[in-house]
Amino acid sequence: MESIKNKAKSEATPQTENLKNKAEGEYNSEAERLKTKTESENHSKEIPRVNPLSSATSISINIPKANAASTLIPSLNDLERVANVEEDSGLKKVTGEAREPFNYERLLEVWNNYIQMLKAADKINLFTILNNFAPTLLNPEVIEISVESKTQEKFVQKESVELLNYLRNELRNFGLEVTYKLMERKIENRLYGNREKYDYLVNKNPKLDELRKRFNLDINP
């Protein structure tokens, strides 16, 4: 009888162990699930939920409108900056310490050399204007240039830095400045001879003399 009980006990033991292990596994899984759920609920309570912005919500940003007048009319500061840029990009006046004195004859010599350079460079308009009147030495460092109109004056002013640099270097006087005087050419009311007419026209347009020489023309008929 005892052997039968032991045999039944030995046969029932594996099944019992399996059921016991299965029950323990299910218990542990359920306990872990409940623990995770509890932690998640606690975390949700600690961190408030932030609702996303509704699609109907709009953000308004006020951008100040530019004054129409300020965009169309530049300020004085803008004009000064533009002027400074143009001045910086242009030809500069040469400077130096030399202030050597010179006489009027030396000035005329340097002046004539310069206008001949203009003629050789085919700058006939500037050559004609500067050749119309001899320069005037107002004082040891101011040279007066005579012109016949404001148009001529503006034209010479555009080239004045190059002229002034040449005079300063050749005369070894870097304090030289130029000024302008409006002159009216006096034309006598009398008949010109052929030579006088020709000289007058050449003075206005030196290229006429080049054409005469090229085609071997005679002044007198």
Short mmCIF file of C-alpha atoms in Angstrom, two decimals:
data_model
loop_
_atom_site.label_atom_id
_atom_site.label_comp_id
_atom_site.label_asym_id
_atom_site.label_seq_id
_atom_site.Cartn_x
_atom_site.Cartn_y
_atom_site.Cartn_z
CA MET A 1 0.00 0.00 0.00
CA GLU A 2 2.83 2.31 0.84
CA SER A 3 4.51 1.65 -2.48
CA ILE A 4 1.34 2.50 -4.34
CA LYS A 5 1.13 5.86 -2.53
CA ASN A 6 4.75 6.63 -3.28
CA LYS A 7 4.27 5.72 -6.90
CA ALA A 8 1.20 7.97 -7.18
CA LYS A 9 3.06 10.72 -5.38
CA SER A 10 6.06 10.45 -7.71
CA GLU A 11 3.82 10.51 -10.78
CA ALA A 12 1.82 13.51 -9.53
CA THR A 13 4.87 15.60 -8.61
CA PRO A 14 5.93 16.80 -12.15
CA GLN A 15 2.42 17.84 -13.05
CA THR A 16 2.02 19.67 -9.79
CA GLU A 17 5.32 21.47 -10.28
CA ASN A 18 4.33 22.55 -13.78
CA LEU A 19 1.02 23.94 -12.60
CA LYS A 20 2.72 25.68 -9.72
CA ASN A 21 5.33 27.30 -12.02
CA LYS A 22 2.67 28.36 -14.50
CA ALA A 23 0.59 29.96 -11.77
CA GLU A 24 3.61 31.79 -10.37
CA GLY A 25 4.53 33.06 -13.86
CA GLU A 26 1.04 34.37 -14.51
CA TYR A 27 1.03 36.02 -11.09
CA ASN A 28 4.37 37.70 -11.66
CA SER A 29 3.30 38.93 -15.12
CA GLU A 30 0.06 40.37 -13.73
CA ALA A 31 1.91 42.02 -10.87
CA GLU A 32 4.47 43.58 -13.26
CA ARG A 33 1.66 44.87 -15.50
CA LEU A 34 -0.14 46.45 -12.55
CA LYS A 35 3.12 48.02 -11.35
CA THR A 36 3.86 49.50 -14.79
CA LYS A 37 0.30 50.82 -15.07
CA THR A 38 0.51 52.44 -11.62
CA GLU A 39 3.85 54.11 -12.42
CA SER A 40 2.48 55.40 -15.72
CA GLU A 41 -0.58 56.88 -14.01
CA ASN A 42 1.58 58.54 -11.35
CA HIS A 43 3.87 60.00 -14.04
CA SER A 44 0.87 61.37 -15.89
CA LYS A 45 -0.35 63.08 -12.73
CA GLU A 46 3.05 64.69 -12.07
CA ILE A 47 3.56 66.08 -15.61
CA PRO A 48 0.61 68.17 -16.81
CA ARG A 49 -0.41 67.54 -20.36
CA VAL A 50 0.07 70.38 -22.80
CA ASN A 51 -2.65 70.63 -25.33
CA PRO A 52 -1.39 71.32 -28.84
CA LEU A 53 -2.34 74.60 -30.42
CA SER A 54 -5.63 74.46 -32.12
CA SER A 55 -5.53 74.80 -35.87
CA ALA A 56 -7.79 77.80 -35.50
CA THR A 57 -5.29 79.58 -33.21
CA SER A 58 -3.28 82.31 -34.96
CA ILE A 59 -0.29 84.33 -33.84
CA SER A 60 -0.36 88.01 -34.71
CA ILE A 61 2.96 89.80 -35.28
CA ASN A 62 2.87 93.53 -35.79
CA ILE A 63 5.53 94.66 -38.26
CA PRO A 64 5.90 98.45 -38.40
CA LYS A 65 5.33 99.80 -41.87
CA ALA A 66 8.15 101.77 -43.41
CA ASN A 67 7.46 105.36 -44.11
CA ALA A 68 6.90 105.69 -47.86
CA ALA A 69 8.59 109.07 -47.92
CA SER A 70 11.71 107.72 -46.22
CA THR A 71 12.07 104.95 -48.81
CA LEU A 72 11.70 107.30 -51.76
CA ILE A 73 13.69 110.31 -50.53
CA PRO A 74 17.23 109.56 -49.31
CA SER A 75 18.41 111.24 -46.15
CA LEU A 76 21.28 113.69 -46.01
CA ASN A 77 23.42 111.01 -44.38
CA ASP A 78 22.77 108.69 -47.34
CA LEU A 79 23.76 111.42 -49.80
CA GLU A 80 26.95 112.11 -47.86
CA ARG A 81 27.86 108.41 -47.87
CA VAL A 82 27.31 108.22 -51.65
CA ALA A 83 29.42 111.34 -52.17
CA ASN A 84 32.22 109.90 -50.06
CA VAL A 85 32.21 106.65 -52.03
CA GLU A 86 32.38 108.51 -55.33
CA GLU A 87 35.21 110.69 -54.04
CA ASP A 88 37.11 107.65 -52.78
CA SER A 89 36.76 105.85 -56.10
CA GLY A 90 37.99 108.89 -58.10
CA LEU A 91 41.45 110.29 -58.80
CA LYS A 92 43.19 111.69 -55.73
CA LYS A 93 45.16 114.92 -55.52
CA VAL A 94 48.86 114.29 -55.03
CA THR A 95 50.26 115.69 -51.81
CA GLY A 96 53.73 116.44 -50.54
CA GLU A 97 55.85 118.78 -48.48
CA ALA A 98 57.52 120.62 -51.37
CA ARG A 99 56.59 124.28 -51.80
CA GLU A 100 59.15 125.48 -54.33
CA PRO A 101 58.57 128.99 -55.72
CA PHE A 102 58.19 129.46 -59.51
CA ASN A 103 57.70 132.38 -61.86
CA TYR A 104 55.02 132.98 -64.47
CA GLU A 105 57.27 131.97 -67.36
CA ARG A 106 57.83 128.56 -65.77
CA LEU A 107 54.09 128.18 -65.28
CA LEU A 108 53.43 128.92 -68.97
CA GLU A 109 56.07 126.39 -69.99
CA VAL A 110 54.51 123.62 -67.90
CA TRP A 111 51.00 124.67 -68.98
CA ASN A 112 51.85 124.49 -72.68
CA ASN A 113 53.47 121.08 -72.21
CA TYR A 114 50.29 119.81 -70.61
CA ILE A 115 47.91 121.05 -73.31
CA GLN A 116 50.15 119.55 -75.97
CA MET A 117 49.86 116.24 -74.15
CA LEU A 118 46.08 116.64 -74.28
CA LYS A 119 46.25 117.22 -78.02
CA ALA A 120 48.42 114.14 -78.51
CA ALA A 121 45.95 112.11 -76.43
CA ASP A 122 43.11 113.33 -78.72
CA LYS A 123 41.40 115.20 -75.87
CA ILE A 124 40.58 118.01 -78.26
CA ASN A 125 37.74 119.58 -76.29
CA LEU A 126 39.84 120.04 -73.17
CA PHE A 127 42.81 121.14 -75.27
CA THR A 128 40.72 123.83 -76.99
CA ILE A 129 39.32 125.21 -73.73
CA LEU A 130 42.69 125.42 -71.98
CA ASN A 131 44.34 126.82 -75.10
CA ASN A 132 41.87 129.69 -75.45
CA PHE A 133 43.29 131.72 -72.56
CA ALA A 134 46.61 131.70 -70.79
CA PRO A 135 46.41 130.88 -67.08
CA THR A 136 46.67 133.68 -64.53
CA LEU A 137 48.85 133.40 -61.43
CA LEU A 138 46.77 135.11 -58.75
CA ASN A 139 49.28 134.40 -55.98
CA PRO A 140 52.20 131.99 -55.50
CA GLU A 141 49.84 129.01 -55.03
CA VAL A 142 46.59 129.89 -56.87
CA ILE A 143 46.22 129.54 -60.65
CA GLU A 144 43.17 131.02 -62.37
CA ILE A 145 41.72 129.25 -65.41
CA SER A 146 39.56 131.34 -67.76
CA VAL A 147 36.54 129.75 -69.47
CA GLU A 148 33.84 131.09 -71.77
CA SER A 149 30.83 129.40 -70.16
CA LYS A 150 29.63 127.40 -67.19
CA THR A 151 29.55 124.35 -69.42
CA GLN A 152 33.27 124.71 -70.12
CA GLU A 153 33.93 125.25 -66.42
CA LYS A 154 32.15 122.01 -65.48
CA PHE A 155 34.00 120.16 -68.23
CA VAL A 156 37.39 121.37 -66.98
CA GLN A 157 36.48 120.62 -63.38
CA LYS A 158 36.00 116.95 -64.26
CA GLU A 159 39.62 116.87 -65.42
CA SER A 160 40.97 119.34 -62.87
CA VAL A 161 42.55 116.75 -60.55
CA GLU A 162 44.70 115.36 -63.36
CA LEU A 163 45.70 118.88 -64.40
CA LEU A 164 46.46 119.93 -60.84
CA ASN A 165 48.54 116.82 -60.17
CA TYR A 166 50.62 117.52 -63.27
CA LEU A 167 51.21 121.14 -62.24
CA ARG A 168 52.10 120.20 -58.66
CA ASN A 169 54.60 117.56 -59.74
CA GLU A 170 56.23 119.61 -62.49
CA LEU A 171 56.43 122.81 -60.45
CA ARG A 172 57.39 120.95 -57.25
CA ASN A 173 54.74 122.83 -55.30
CA PHE A 174 52.03 120.68 -53.66
CA GLY A 175 50.14 123.66 -52.26
CA LEU A 176 48.88 124.69 -55.71
CA GLU A 177 45.15 125.11 -56.29
CA VAL A 178 43.13 126.20 -59.32
CA THR A 179 40.15 128.54 -59.59
CA TYR A 180 37.95 129.59 -62.50
CA LYS A 181 36.91 132.86 -64.11
CA LEU A 182 34.11 133.31 -66.62
CA MET A 183 35.32 135.29 -69.63
CA GLU A 184 33.51 136.59 -72.68
CA ARG A 185 35.43 136.44 -75.90
CA LYS A 186 35.27 139.78 -77.69
CA ILE A 187 34.73 139.45 -81.41
CA GLU A 188 35.32 142.56 -83.48
CA ASN A 189 32.69 143.49 -86.03
CA ARG A 190 34.87 143.43 -89.06
CA LEU A 191 35.53 141.22 -92.04
CA TYR A 192 38.14 138.54 -91.53
CA GLY A 193 40.69 137.56 -94.07
CA ASN A 194 41.02 133.90 -95.00
CA ARG A 195 43.95 133.37 -92.69
CA GLU A 196 42.22 135.05 -89.75
CA LYS A 197 39.07 133.02 -90.31
CA TYR A 198 41.08 129.84 -90.50
CA ASP A 199 43.06 130.61 -87.34
CA TYR A 200 39.84 131.38 -85.50
CA LEU A 201 38.22 128.10 -86.57
CA VAL A 202 41.33 126.08 -85.73
CA ASN A 203 41.35 127.63 -82.30
CA LYS A 204 37.79 126.36 -81.87
CA ASN A 205 38.52 122.96 -83.38
CA PRO A 206 42.18 121.99 -83.82
CA LYS A 207 41.22 118.95 -85.91
CA LEU A 208 40.58 121.28 -88.84
CA ASP A 209 44.31 121.77 -89.22
CA GLU A 210 44.82 118.01 -89.27
CA LEU A 211 42.23 117.65 -92.04
CA ARG A 212 43.84 120.45 -94.05
CA LYS A 213 47.22 118.78 -93.87
CA ARG A 214 45.81 115.32 -94.64
CA PHE A 215 44.07 116.47 -97.81
CA ASN A 216 46.79 119.02 -98.68
CA LEU A 217 44.38 121.92 -98.76
CA ASP A 218 45.36 125.54 -99.27
CA ILE A 219 43.98 128.29 -97.07
CA ASN A 220 43.82 130.80 -99.89
CA PRO A 221 41.56 130.00 -102.85
#
